PDB file of C-alpha atoms in Angstrom:
ATOM      1  CA  MET B   1      50.066 -30.480 -44.380  1.00 53.00           C
ATOM      2  CA  SER B   2      47.118 -30.747 -42.023  1.00 75.00           C
ATOM      3  CA  LEU B   3      44.651 -28.024 -41.232  1.00 85.00           C
ATOM      4  CA  LEU B   4      46.264 -27.715 -37.809  1.00 87.00           C
ATOM      5  CA  GLY B   5      49.540 -26.677 -39.462  1.00 86.00           C
ATOM      6  CA  HIS B   6      47.834 -23.803 -41.281  1.00 90.00           C
ATOM      7  CA  ALA B   7      46.095 -22.867 -38.039  1.00 91.00           C
ATOM      8  CA  ALA B   8      49.513 -22.709 -36.339  1.00 92.00           C
ATOM      9  CA  VAL B   9      50.724 -20.165 -38.917  1.00 94.00           C
ATOM     10  CA  ALA B  10      47.547 -18.098 -38.504  1.00 94.00           C
ATOM     11  CA  LEU B  11      47.843 -18.275 -34.707  1.00 94.00           C
ATOM     12  CA  GLN B  12      51.456 -17.123 -34.854  1.00 95.00           C
ATOM     13  CA  ALA B  13      50.639 -14.211 -37.165  1.00 96.00           C
ATOM     14  CA  GLY B  14      47.698 -13.230 -34.968  1.00 96.00           C
ATOM     15  CA  ALA B  15      49.880 -13.388 -31.851  1.00 96.00           C
ATOM     16  CA  VAL B  16      52.407 -11.034 -33.465  1.00 97.00           C
ATOM     17  CA  VAL B  17      49.765  -8.512 -34.552  1.00 97.00           C
ATOM     18  CA  GLY B  18      47.748  -8.670 -31.346  1.00 96.00           C
ATOM     19  CA  GLY B  19      50.676  -8.892 -28.961  1.00 97.00           C
ATOM     20  CA  ALA B  20      52.923  -6.218 -30.476  1.00 98.00           C
ATOM     21  CA  PRO B  21      51.035  -3.222 -28.987  1.00 97.00           C
ATOM     22  CA  LEU B  22      50.764  -5.057 -25.657  1.00 97.00           C
ATOM     23  CA  LEU B  23      54.523  -5.598 -25.610  1.00 97.00           C
ATOM     24  CA  THR B  24      55.080  -1.905 -26.274  1.00 96.00           C
ATOM     25  CA  GLY B  25      52.641  -1.033 -23.508  1.00 97.00           C
ATOM     26  CA  LEU B  26      54.387  -3.406 -21.109  1.00 97.00           C
ATOM     27  CA  MET B  27      57.775  -1.892 -21.858  1.00 96.00           C
ATOM     28  CA  ARG B  28      56.469   1.635 -21.357  1.00 95.00           C
ATOM     29  CA  GLN B  29      54.868   0.585 -18.093  1.00 96.00           C
ATOM     30  CA  VAL B  30      58.105  -0.962 -16.833  1.00 96.00           C
ATOM     31  CA  ARG B  31      60.010   2.196 -17.687  1.00 94.00           C
ATOM     32  CA  ALA B  32      57.395   4.361 -16.005  1.00 94.00           C
ATOM     33  CA  ARG B  33      57.485   2.320 -12.797  1.00 95.00           C
ATOM     34  CA  LEU B  34      61.274   2.397 -12.630  1.00 94.00           C
ATOM     35  CA  GLU B  35      61.229   6.160 -13.199  1.00 91.00           C
ATOM     36  CA  GLY B  36      58.689   6.677 -10.411  1.00 91.00           C
ATOM     37  CA  ARG B  37      55.696   7.374 -12.671  1.00 92.00           C
ATOM     38  CA  ALA B  38      52.303   5.654 -12.785  1.00 91.00           C
ATOM     39  CA  GLY B  39      52.325   5.132 -16.545  1.00 89.00           C
ATOM     40  CA  ALA B  40      49.438   5.121 -19.008  1.00 90.00           C
ATOM     41  CA  GLY B  41      48.760   1.388 -18.785  1.00 93.00           C
ATOM     42  CA  VAL B  42      49.609  -1.631 -20.898  1.00 96.00           C
ATOM     43  CA  LEU B  43      46.634  -1.079 -23.236  1.00 96.00           C
ATOM     44  CA  GLN B  44      47.561   2.513 -24.113  1.00 96.00           C
ATOM     45  CA  PRO B  45      49.245   1.623 -27.464  1.00 96.00           C
ATOM     46  CA  TRP B  46      45.983  -0.032 -28.564  1.00 96.00           C
ATOM     47  CA  ARG B  47      44.089   3.138 -27.634  1.00 96.00           C
ATOM     48  CA  ASP B  48      46.562   5.242 -29.598  1.00 96.00           C
ATOM     49  CA  LEU B  49      46.202   3.019 -32.665  1.00 96.00           C
ATOM     50  CA  ARG B  50      42.410   3.158 -32.460  1.00 96.00           C
ATOM     51  CA  LYS B  51      42.552   6.951 -32.290  1.00 96.00           C
ATOM     52  CA  LEU B  52      44.902   7.198 -35.279  1.00 96.00           C
ATOM     53  CA  LEU B  53      42.821   4.796 -37.369  1.00 95.00           C
ATOM     54  CA  ARG B  54      39.837   7.119 -36.990  1.00 95.00           C
ATOM     55  CA  ARG B  55      41.755  10.050 -38.434  1.00 94.00           C
ATOM     56  CA  GLU B  56      42.268  10.857 -42.089  1.00 92.00           C
ATOM     57  CA  SER B  57      45.697  10.381 -43.622  1.00 91.00           C
ATOM     58  CA  THR B  58      47.484  13.406 -45.049  1.00 87.00           C
ATOM     59  CA  GLU B  59      50.199  13.629 -47.681  1.00 88.00           C
ATOM     60  CA  PRO B  60      52.776  16.420 -48.044  1.00 88.00           C
ATOM     61  CA  VAL B  61      52.720  18.260 -51.354  1.00 88.00           C
ATOM     62  CA  GLY B  62      54.968  16.671 -53.955  1.00 87.00           C
ATOM     63  CA  THR B  63      55.227  13.199 -52.462  1.00 91.00           C
ATOM     64  CA  GLY B  64      54.993  10.169 -54.712  1.00 91.00           C
ATOM     65  CA  PRO B  65      54.125   6.471 -54.448  1.00 93.00           C
ATOM     66  CA  ALA B  66      57.087   5.719 -52.153  1.00 94.00           C
ATOM     67  CA  PHE B  67      55.540   7.795 -49.370  1.00 95.00           C
ATOM     68  CA  ARG B  68      52.029   6.406 -49.879  1.00 94.00           C
ATOM     69  CA  THR B  69      52.933   2.718 -50.058  1.00 95.00           C
ATOM     70  CA  ALA B  70      55.640   2.577 -47.344  1.00 96.00           C
ATOM     71  CA  PRO B  71      53.319   2.021 -44.320  1.00 97.00           C
ATOM     72  CA  ALA B  72      51.461  -0.872 -45.939  1.00 96.00           C
ATOM     73  CA  LEU B  73      54.698  -2.447 -47.209  1.00 96.00           C
ATOM     74  CA  LEU B  74      56.294  -2.171 -43.762  1.00 96.00           C
ATOM     75  CA  VAL B  75      53.371  -3.993 -42.142  1.00 97.00           C
ATOM     76  CA  ALA B  76      53.185  -6.582 -44.944  1.00 97.00           C
ATOM     77  CA  THR B  77      56.882  -7.495 -44.876  1.00 97.00           C
ATOM     78  CA  THR B  78      56.912  -7.700 -41.077  1.00 97.00           C
ATOM     79  CA  LEU B  79      53.779  -9.874 -41.084  1.00 97.00           C
ATOM     80  CA  VAL B  80      55.392 -12.260 -43.575  1.00 97.00           C
ATOM     81  CA  VAL B  81      58.496 -12.464 -41.388  1.00 97.00           C
ATOM     82  CA  GLY B  82      56.266 -13.062 -38.368  1.00 96.00           C
ATOM     83  CA  SER B  83      54.627 -15.968 -40.192  1.00 95.00           C
ATOM     84  CA  LEU B  84      57.917 -17.514 -41.364  1.00 95.00           C
ATOM     85  CA  VAL B  85      60.008 -17.323 -38.202  1.00 95.00           C
ATOM     86  CA  PRO B  86      59.453 -20.431 -36.004  1.00 95.00           C
ATOM     87  CA  LEU B  87      57.992 -18.748 -32.927  1.00 95.00           C
ATOM     88  CA  LEU B  88      55.446 -21.449 -32.021  1.00 94.00           C
ATOM     89  CA  SER B  89      56.284 -24.524 -34.068  1.00 93.00           C
ATOM     90  CA  THR B  90      59.003 -25.804 -36.366  1.00 93.00           C
ATOM     91  CA  ASP B  91      56.503 -27.993 -38.238  1.00 90.00           C
ATOM     92  CA  THR B  92      54.327 -25.633 -40.311  1.00 92.00           C
ATOM     93  CA  PRO B  93      53.400 -25.397 -44.014  1.00 92.00           C
ATOM     94  CA  VAL B  94      55.852 -22.478 -44.459  1.00 93.00           C
ATOM     95  CA  ALA B  95      58.749 -24.118 -42.594  1.00 92.00           C
ATOM     96  CA  GLY B  96      60.506 -25.054 -45.827  1.00 91.00           C
ATOM     97  CA  ARG B  97      60.481 -21.428 -46.997  1.00 91.00           C
ATOM     98  CA  ALA B  98      61.704 -19.849 -43.750  1.00 94.00           C
ATOM     99  CA  ASP B  99      65.265 -19.332 -44.930  1.00 95.00           C
ATOM    100  CA  LEU B 100      67.605 -17.027 -43.021  1.00 93.00           C
ATOM    101  CA  ILE B 101      68.531 -15.005 -46.102  1.00 93.00           C
ATOM    102  CA  LEU B 102      64.861 -14.514 -47.036  1.00 95.00           C
ATOM    103  CA  VAL B 103      63.967 -13.306 -43.516  1.00 96.00           C
ATOM    104  CA  VAL B 104      66.845 -10.804 -43.409  1.00 95.00           C
ATOM    105  CA  ALA B 105      65.975  -9.618 -46.935  1.00 95.00           C
ATOM    106  CA  LEU B 106      62.366  -8.960 -45.912  1.00 96.00           C
ATOM    107  CA  LEU B 107      63.524  -7.010 -42.848  1.00 95.00           C
ATOM    108  CA  ALA B 108      65.873  -4.998 -45.050  1.00 95.00           C
ATOM    109  CA  LEU B 109      63.025  -4.334 -47.499  1.00 96.00           C
ATOM    110  CA  GLY B 110      60.982  -2.753 -44.717  1.00 95.00           C
ATOM    111  CA  THR B 111      63.942  -0.599 -43.708  1.00 95.00           C
ATOM    112  CA  VAL B 112      64.613   0.562 -47.266  1.00 95.00           C
ATOM    113  CA  THR B 113      60.912   1.273 -47.801  1.00 95.00           C
ATOM    114  CA  LEU B 114      60.786   3.677 -44.852  1.00 95.00           C
ATOM    115  CA  ALA B 115      64.047   5.302 -45.924  1.00 95.00           C
ATOM    116  CA  LEU B 116      62.645   5.945 -49.406  1.00 96.00           C
ATOM    117  CA  ALA B 117      59.501   7.409 -47.839  1.00 96.00           C
ATOM    118  CA  GLY B 118      61.650   9.767 -45.773  1.00 94.00           C
ATOM    119  CA  LEU B 119      63.506  10.882 -48.896  1.00 94.00           C
ATOM    120  CA  ASP B 120      60.249  11.241 -50.832  1.00 95.00           C
ATOM    121  CA  THR B 121      59.013  13.981 -48.506  1.00 92.00           C
ATOM    122  CA  GLY B 122      61.849  16.259 -49.579  1.00 91.00           C
ATOM    123  CA  THR B 123      62.293  17.587 -46.040  1.00 90.00           C
ATOM    124  CA  ALA B 124      65.579  18.014 -44.212  1.00 89.00           C
ATOM    125  CA  PHE B 125      64.472  15.734 -41.380  1.00 87.00           C
ATOM    126  CA  GLY B 126      63.335  13.003 -43.750  1.00 90.00           C
ATOM    127  CA  GLY B 127      66.606  12.983 -45.667  1.00 91.00           C
ATOM    128  CA  MET B 128      68.636  13.092 -42.458  1.00 90.00           C
ATOM    129  CA  GLY B 129      66.731  10.178 -40.929  1.00 91.00           C
ATOM    130  CA  ALA B 130      66.946   8.118 -44.128  1.00 93.00           C
ATOM    131  CA  SER B 131      70.695   8.690 -44.383  1.00 92.00           C
ATOM    132  CA  ARG B 132      71.242   7.666 -40.759  1.00 91.00           C
ATOM    133  CA  GLU B 133      68.959   4.641 -41.085  1.00 93.00           C
ATOM    134  CA  MET B 134      70.787   3.278 -44.117  1.00 93.00           C
ATOM    135  CA  THR B 135      74.163   3.827 -42.447  1.00 92.00           C
ATOM    136  CA  ILE B 136      72.995   1.717 -39.515  1.00 93.00           C
ATOM    137  CA  ALA B 137      71.332  -0.890 -41.750  1.00 93.00           C
ATOM    138  CA  ALA B 138      74.565  -1.405 -43.713  1.00 92.00           C
ATOM    139  CA  LEU B 139      76.106  -2.867 -40.550  1.00 91.00           C
ATOM    140  CA  VAL B 140      73.022  -4.416 -38.938  1.00 94.00           C
ATOM    141  CA  GLU B 141      71.916  -6.712 -41.769  1.00 93.00           C
ATOM    142  CA  PRO B 142      75.319  -8.459 -42.153  1.00 93.00           C
ATOM    143  CA  THR B 143      75.456  -8.902 -38.368  1.00 95.00           C
ATOM    144  CA  LEU B 144      72.041 -10.582 -38.387  1.00 94.00           C
ATOM    145  CA  LEU B 145      73.176 -12.908 -41.156  1.00 93.00           C
ATOM    146  CA  MET B 146      76.471 -13.836 -39.534  1.00 94.00           C
ATOM    147  CA  ALA B 147      75.046 -14.295 -36.026  1.00 94.00           C
ATOM    148  CA  VAL B 148      72.396 -16.777 -37.145  1.00 93.00           C
ATOM    149  CA  PHE B 149      74.790 -18.357 -39.649  1.00 92.00           C
ATOM    150  CA  ALA B 150      77.007 -19.334 -36.715  1.00 92.00           C
ATOM    151  CA  LEU B 151      74.126 -21.461 -35.440  1.00 89.00           C
ATOM    152  CA  SER B 152      73.336 -22.813 -38.892  1.00 90.00           C
ATOM    153  CA  THR B 153      76.758 -24.432 -39.354  1.00 86.00           C
ATOM    154  CA  PRO B 154      76.143 -27.366 -36.965  1.00 86.00           C
ATOM    155  CA  ALA B 155      72.656 -27.817 -38.429  1.00 86.00           C
ATOM    156  CA  GLY B 156      74.012 -27.804 -41.981  1.00 87.00           C
ATOM    157  CA  THR B 157      71.290 -25.492 -43.294  1.00 92.00           C
ATOM    158  CA  THR B 158      70.139 -21.869 -43.231  1.00 93.00           C
ATOM    159  CA  ASN B 159      66.512 -22.910 -42.719  1.00 95.00           C
ATOM    160  CA  LEU B 160      65.395 -21.307 -39.436  1.00 96.00           C
ATOM    161  CA  PRO B 161      62.910 -23.999 -38.298  1.00 95.00           C
ATOM    162  CA  THR B 162      65.570 -26.671 -38.836  1.00 94.00           C
ATOM    163  CA  ILE B 163      68.121 -24.622 -36.866  1.00 94.00           C
ATOM    164  CA  VAL B 164      65.670 -24.134 -33.983  1.00 94.00           C
ATOM    165  CA  ALA B 165      64.668 -27.818 -33.968  1.00 92.00           C
ATOM    166  CA  ASP B 166      68.332 -28.794 -33.960  1.00 91.00           C
ATOM    167  CA  VAL B 167      69.015 -26.528 -30.975  1.00 91.00           C
ATOM    168  CA  VAL B 168      65.963 -27.960 -29.152  1.00 89.00           C
ATOM    169  CA  HIS B 169      67.411 -31.460 -29.470  1.00 87.00           C
ATOM    170  CA  ASP B 170      70.947 -30.340 -28.524  1.00 85.00           C
ATOM    171  CA  PRO B 171      70.719 -27.233 -26.272  1.00 85.00           C
ATOM    172  CA  SER B 172      74.304 -27.661 -25.036  1.00 82.00           C
ATOM    173  CA  ARG B 173      75.627 -25.899 -28.127  1.00 81.00           C
ATOM    174  CA  LEU B 174      74.093 -22.640 -26.873  1.00 84.00           C
ATOM    175  CA  ALA B 175      76.715 -22.583 -24.094  1.00 84.00           C
ATOM    176  CA  SER B 176      79.552 -22.961 -26.613  1.00 88.00           C
ATOM    177  CA  PRO B 177      81.746 -19.966 -27.538  1.00 89.00           C
ATOM    178  CA  ALA B 178      80.000 -19.716 -30.906  1.00 90.00           C
ATOM    179  CA  GLY B 179      76.558 -19.619 -29.259  1.00 92.00           C
ATOM    180  CA  LEU B 180      77.515 -16.985 -26.695  1.00 93.00           C
ATOM    181  CA  LEU B 181      79.229 -14.756 -29.258  1.00 94.00           C
ATOM    182  CA  ALA B 182      76.281 -15.085 -31.651  1.00 95.00           C
ATOM    183  CA  ALA B 183      73.824 -14.213 -28.876  1.00 94.00           C
ATOM    184  CA  ALA B 184      75.741 -11.043 -27.986  1.00 95.00           C
ATOM    185  CA  ALA B 185      76.021  -9.972 -31.628  1.00 95.00           C
ATOM    186  CA  LEU B 186      72.364 -10.662 -32.354  1.00 95.00           C
ATOM    187  CA  ALA B 187      71.233  -8.763 -29.253  1.00 94.00           C
ATOM    188  CA  VAL B 188      73.046  -5.610 -30.409  1.00 94.00           C
ATOM    189  CA  ALA B 189      71.675  -6.051 -33.934  1.00 94.00           C
ATOM    190  CA  VAL B 190      68.115  -6.331 -32.587  1.00 94.00           C
ATOM    191  CA  LEU B 191      68.555  -3.076 -30.634  1.00 93.00           C
ATOM    192  CA  ALA B 192      69.725  -1.304 -33.778  1.00 92.00           C
ATOM    193  CA  GLU B 193      67.110  -2.864 -36.065  1.00 92.00           C
ATOM    194  CA  THR B 194      64.264  -1.810 -33.768  1.00 91.00           C
ATOM    195  CA  GLY B 195      65.638   1.650 -32.959  1.00 87.00           C
ATOM    196  CA  ARG B 196      66.073   1.175 -29.214  1.00 89.00           C
ATOM    197  CA  LEU B 197      68.476   2.717 -26.723  1.00 81.00           C
ATOM    198  CA  PRO B 198      71.432   3.139 -26.666  1.00 85.00           C
ATOM    199  CA  LEU B 199      71.515   3.326 -30.482  1.00 85.00           C
ATOM    200  CA  ASP B 200      68.275   5.266 -30.999  1.00 85.00           C
ATOM    201  CA  ASN B 201      65.530   6.700 -28.803  1.00 82.00           C
ATOM    202  CA  PRO B 202      61.995   5.898 -30.042  1.00 82.00           C
ATOM    203  CA  SER B 203      60.437   8.560 -27.802  1.00 77.00           C
ATOM    204  CA  THR B 204      62.618  11.515 -28.800  1.00 72.00           C
ATOM    205  CA  HIS B 205      61.821  14.400 -31.120  1.00 66.00           C
ATOM    206  CA  LEU B 206      65.173  16.177 -30.840  1.00 65.00           C
ATOM    207  CA  GLU B 207      66.421  16.748 -34.376  1.00 64.00           C
ATOM    208  CA  LEU B 208      70.053  16.004 -33.479  1.00 65.00           C
ATOM    209  CA  THR B 209      69.255  12.504 -32.224  1.00 69.00           C
ATOM    210  CA  MET B 210      66.330  11.305 -34.367  1.00 80.00           C
ATOM    211  CA  VAL B 211      66.764   8.348 -36.713  1.00 86.00           C
ATOM    212  CA  HIS B 212      63.534   6.398 -37.148  1.00 85.00           C
ATOM    213  CA  GLU B 213      61.290   9.246 -35.982  1.00 86.00           C
ATOM    214  CA  ALA B 214      62.803  11.638 -38.523  1.00 88.00           C
ATOM    215  CA  MET B 215      61.589   9.472 -41.413  1.00 92.00           C
ATOM    216  CA  VAL B 216      57.982   9.292 -40.223  1.00 91.00           C
ATOM    217  CA  LEU B 217      57.378  12.869 -39.051  1.00 89.00           C
ATOM    218  CA  GLU B 218      55.171  13.624 -42.082  1.00 92.00           C
ATOM    219  CA  TYR B 219      52.789  10.709 -41.489  1.00 95.00           C
ATOM    220  CA  ALA B 220      49.415  11.185 -39.818  1.00 94.00           C
ATOM    221  CA  GLY B 221      46.142   9.343 -39.294  1.00 95.00           C
ATOM    222  CA  ARG B 222      45.803   5.810 -40.649  1.00 96.00           C
ATOM    223  CA  ASP B 223      49.248   5.857 -42.289  1.00 96.00           C
ATOM    224  CA  LEU B 224      50.883   6.735 -38.983  1.00 95.00           C
ATOM    225  CA  ALA B 225      48.932   3.916 -37.316  1.00 97.00           C
ATOM    226  CA  LEU B 226      50.380   1.456 -39.854  1.00 97.00           C
ATOM    227  CA  VAL B 227      53.890   2.777 -39.265  1.00 96.00           C
ATOM    228  CA  GLU B 228      53.461   2.440 -35.496  1.00 95.00           C
ATOM    229  CA  ILE B 229      52.030  -1.088 -35.607  1.00 97.00           C
ATOM    230  CA  GLY B 230      54.731  -2.069 -38.119  1.00 97.00           C
ATOM    231  CA  ALA B 231      57.496  -0.911 -35.779  1.00 95.00           C
ATOM    232  CA  GLN B 232      55.850  -2.676 -32.823  1.00 96.00           C
ATOM    233  CA  MET B 233      55.498  -5.907 -34.800  1.00 97.00           C
ATOM    234  CA  ARG B 234      59.132  -5.643 -35.862  1.00 96.00           C
ATOM    235  CA  LEU B 235      60.235  -5.447 -32.235  1.00 96.00           C
ATOM    236  CA  THR B 236      58.024  -8.408 -31.288  1.00 97.00           C
ATOM    237  CA  VAL B 237      59.253 -10.595 -34.143  1.00 97.00           C
ATOM    238  CA  LEU B 238      62.942  -9.885 -33.495  1.00 96.00           C
ATOM    239  CA  LEU B 239      62.637 -10.505 -29.753  1.00 96.00           C
ATOM    240  CA  GLY B 240      60.730 -13.692 -30.591  1.00 97.00           C
ATOM    241  CA  LEU B 241      63.492 -14.743 -33.004  1.00 95.00           C
ATOM    242  CA  LEU B 242      66.115 -14.065 -30.335  1.00 95.00           C
ATOM    243  CA  ALA B 243      64.143 -16.181 -27.857  1.00 96.00           C
ATOM    244  CA  ALA B 244      63.571 -18.963 -30.413  1.00 95.00           C
ATOM    245  CA  LEU B 245      67.257 -19.250 -31.278  1.00 94.00           C
ATOM    246  CA  PHE B 246      68.795 -18.960 -27.819  1.00 94.00           C
ATOM    247  CA  ALA B 247      65.952 -20.075 -25.514  1.00 93.00           C
ATOM    248  CA  PRO B 248      63.937 -22.496 -27.694  1.00 92.00           C
ATOM    249  CA  TRP B 249      62.269 -24.300 -24.798  1.00 90.00           C
ATOM    250  CA  GLY B 250      58.538 -24.633 -25.277  1.00 92.00           C
ATOM    251  CA  ILE B 251      58.566 -24.449 -29.072  1.00 94.00           C
ATOM    252  CA  ALA B 252      56.599 -27.321 -30.593  1.00 92.00           C
ATOM    253  CA  THR B 253      58.517 -29.612 -32.944  1.00 88.00           C
ATOM    254  CA  THR B 254      55.303 -31.339 -34.007  1.00 83.00           C
ATOM    255  CA  THR B 255      51.882 -29.932 -34.745  1.00 81.00           C
ATOM    256  CA  SER B 256      49.393 -30.649 -31.967  1.00 87.00           C
ATOM    257  CA  VAL B 257      46.843 -28.596 -30.068  1.00 91.00           C
ATOM    258  CA  ALA B 258      48.550 -29.159 -26.715  1.00 92.00           C
ATOM    259  CA  GLY B 259      51.970 -28.360 -28.140  1.00 91.00           C
ATOM    260  CA  LEU B 260      50.767 -25.122 -29.717  1.00 93.00           C
ATOM    261  CA  ALA B 261      49.063 -24.059 -26.484  1.00 94.00           C
ATOM    262  CA  VAL B 262      52.243 -24.619 -24.489  1.00 94.00           C
ATOM    263  CA  ALA B 263      54.295 -22.870 -27.181  1.00 95.00           C
ATOM    264  CA  LEU B 264      52.001 -19.822 -27.132  1.00 96.00           C
ATOM    265  CA  VAL B 265      52.304 -19.509 -23.354  1.00 96.00           C
ATOM    266  CA  ALA B 266      56.083 -19.957 -23.531  1.00 96.00           C
ATOM    267  CA  LEU B 267      56.413 -17.408 -26.339  1.00 96.00           C
ATOM    268  CA  THR B 268      54.356 -14.852 -24.421  1.00 97.00           C
ATOM    269  CA  ALA B 269      56.436 -15.331 -21.276  1.00 97.00           C
ATOM    270  CA  LYS B 270      59.799 -15.187 -23.053  1.00 97.00           C
ATOM    271  CA  VAL B 271      59.023 -12.134 -25.187  1.00 97.00           C
ATOM    272  CA  ALA B 272      57.452 -10.324 -22.218  1.00 97.00           C
ATOM    273  CA  LEU B 273      60.532 -11.076 -20.116  1.00 97.00           C
ATOM    274  CA  LEU B 274      62.905  -9.871 -22.838  1.00 97.00           C
ATOM    275  CA  GLY B 275      60.813  -6.735 -23.331  1.00 96.00           C
ATOM    276  CA  ALA B 276      60.772  -6.008 -19.596  1.00 97.00           C
ATOM    277  CA  LEU B 277      64.540  -6.514 -19.331  1.00 96.00           C
ATOM    278  CA  LEU B 278      65.103  -4.242 -22.320  1.00 94.00           C
ATOM    279  CA  ALA B 279      62.856  -1.542 -20.859  1.00 94.00           C
ATOM    280  CA  ALA B 280      64.649  -1.777 -17.508  1.00 94.00           C
ATOM    281  CA  ALA B 281      68.034  -1.494 -19.209  1.00 93.00           C
ATOM    282  CA  GLU B 282      66.887   1.547 -21.186  1.00 91.00           C
ATOM    283  CA  VAL B 283      66.274   3.390 -17.927  1.00 92.00           C
ATOM    284  CA  LEU B 284      69.963   2.978 -17.082  1.00 89.00           C
ATOM    285  CA  TRP B 285      71.376   3.499 -20.580  1.00 87.00           C
ATOM    286  CA  ALA B 286      72.031   6.833 -22.243  1.00 84.00           C
ATOM    287  CA  LYS B 287      71.936   7.241 -26.001  1.00 86.00           C
ATOM    288  CA  ILE B 288      75.424   7.107 -27.440  1.00 88.00           C
ATOM    289  CA  ARG B 289      76.651   9.745 -29.870  1.00 85.00           C
ATOM    290  CA  LEU B 290      75.648   9.191 -33.470  1.00 83.00           C
ATOM    291  CA  PHE B 291      79.241   8.920 -34.653  1.00 86.00           C
ATOM    292  CA  ARG B 292      79.900   6.170 -32.091  1.00 90.00           C
ATOM    293  CA  VAL B 293      77.042   3.993 -33.397  1.00 90.00           C
ATOM    294  CA  PRO B 294      79.065   2.549 -36.337  1.00 91.00           C
ATOM    295  CA  GLU B 295      81.819   1.615 -33.882  1.00 93.00           C
ATOM    296  CA  LEU B 296      79.377  -0.340 -31.712  1.00 92.00           C
ATOM    297  CA  LEU B 297      77.798  -2.052 -34.715  1.00 93.00           C
ATOM    298  CA  ALA B 298      81.211  -2.871 -36.174  1.00 94.00           C
ATOM    299  CA  GLY B 299      82.066  -4.478 -32.836  1.00 94.00           C
ATOM    300  CA  SER B 300      78.899  -6.582 -32.956  1.00 95.00           C
ATOM    301  CA  PHE B 301      79.731  -7.626 -36.527  1.00 95.00           C
ATOM    302  CA  LEU B 302      83.178  -8.692 -35.347  1.00 95.00           C
ATOM    303  CA  LEU B 303      81.549 -10.790 -32.607  1.00 95.00           C
ATOM    304  CA  ALA B 304      79.360 -12.430 -35.254  1.00 95.00           C
ATOM    305  CA  LEU B 305      82.399 -13.207 -37.415  1.00 95.00           C
ATOM    306  CA  LEU B 306      84.171 -14.711 -34.406  1.00 95.00           C
ATOM    307  CA  ALA B 307      81.065 -16.803 -33.726  1.00 94.00           C
ATOM    308  CA  VAL B 308      81.112 -18.110 -37.302  1.00 94.00           C
ATOM    309  CA  ALA B 309      84.839 -18.895 -37.105  1.00 93.00           C
ATOM    310  CA  SER B 310      84.361 -20.656 -33.764  1.00 92.00           C
ATOM    311  CA  SER B 311      81.447 -22.643 -35.153  1.00 89.00           C
ATOM    312  CA  PHE B 312      83.504 -23.805 -38.156  1.00 86.00           C
ATOM    313  CA  PHE B 313      86.404 -24.714 -35.879  1.00 84.00           C
ATOM    314  CA  LEU B 314      84.209 -26.769 -33.550  1.00 74.00           C
ATOM    315  CA  SER B 315      82.478 -28.467 -36.477  1.00 70.00           C
ATOM    316  CA  GLY B 316      85.841 -29.355 -37.980  1.00 61.00           C
ATOM    317  CA  ALA B 317      87.076 -30.660 -34.665  1.00 47.00           C
TER     318      ALA B 317
END
């Protein structure tokens, strides 16, 4: 593989790390404008991270290695996923390793890592958040697998770059019943995986509604900065994956400087648009009751199963 292929992977990873706080800032700004507020600005998440990185990390008494290593593992697993998922090009040195099952396993590893950290603190909030997170993850991860698997059937492989390249050459399959059902299921799974409304509220500190925030209440300083950037990168990668699978236009199928430049612009526009739409929808949505969350996720899993069945039926036909 040429040097340009390795540069494409580095560019993609850098875009995820550098763009994740900007995406969060954009979404907060959209929400603020729709709510009649001025907002803190798109660059505010970067300012918050810089402030946290200057502060010393603290550890609650009695915590073990799970609490100390969780922030770094969350960032590392998300960065690996961000390098594997075909956001800019389907022709990279890691394309052969970007398997659907591996990507979902790495996302699940980050989730389990934070849940263990919440349990390691020994606090009521940490245990409550970890329990809720694993309940949600038990339904989200299978939905992610099934939704993308519905697209992998026509391609004959679970390799994500191959699936995306196949969709680029035949975009009509996105309008099929399998494509539409998979898109709906994956959209709900992304909301749950990233802790967004209506399944979770990332800005709340009410103990009756917290999920993700309950697990990270004991973090401070540099560790909290890693947790925050990890969550922001997770949102960016999953929105990028959603855009790559169901709006793959602009993604380079060969490695060239011009193709990567166009792909970077297209990726920025698509993820920014999805983030803005999500932020606008969150202004209108209310958080659903915790005991209704499994019902919604079970419905999305059913949509994913229907997408897989439809895909097999169409392939057989």
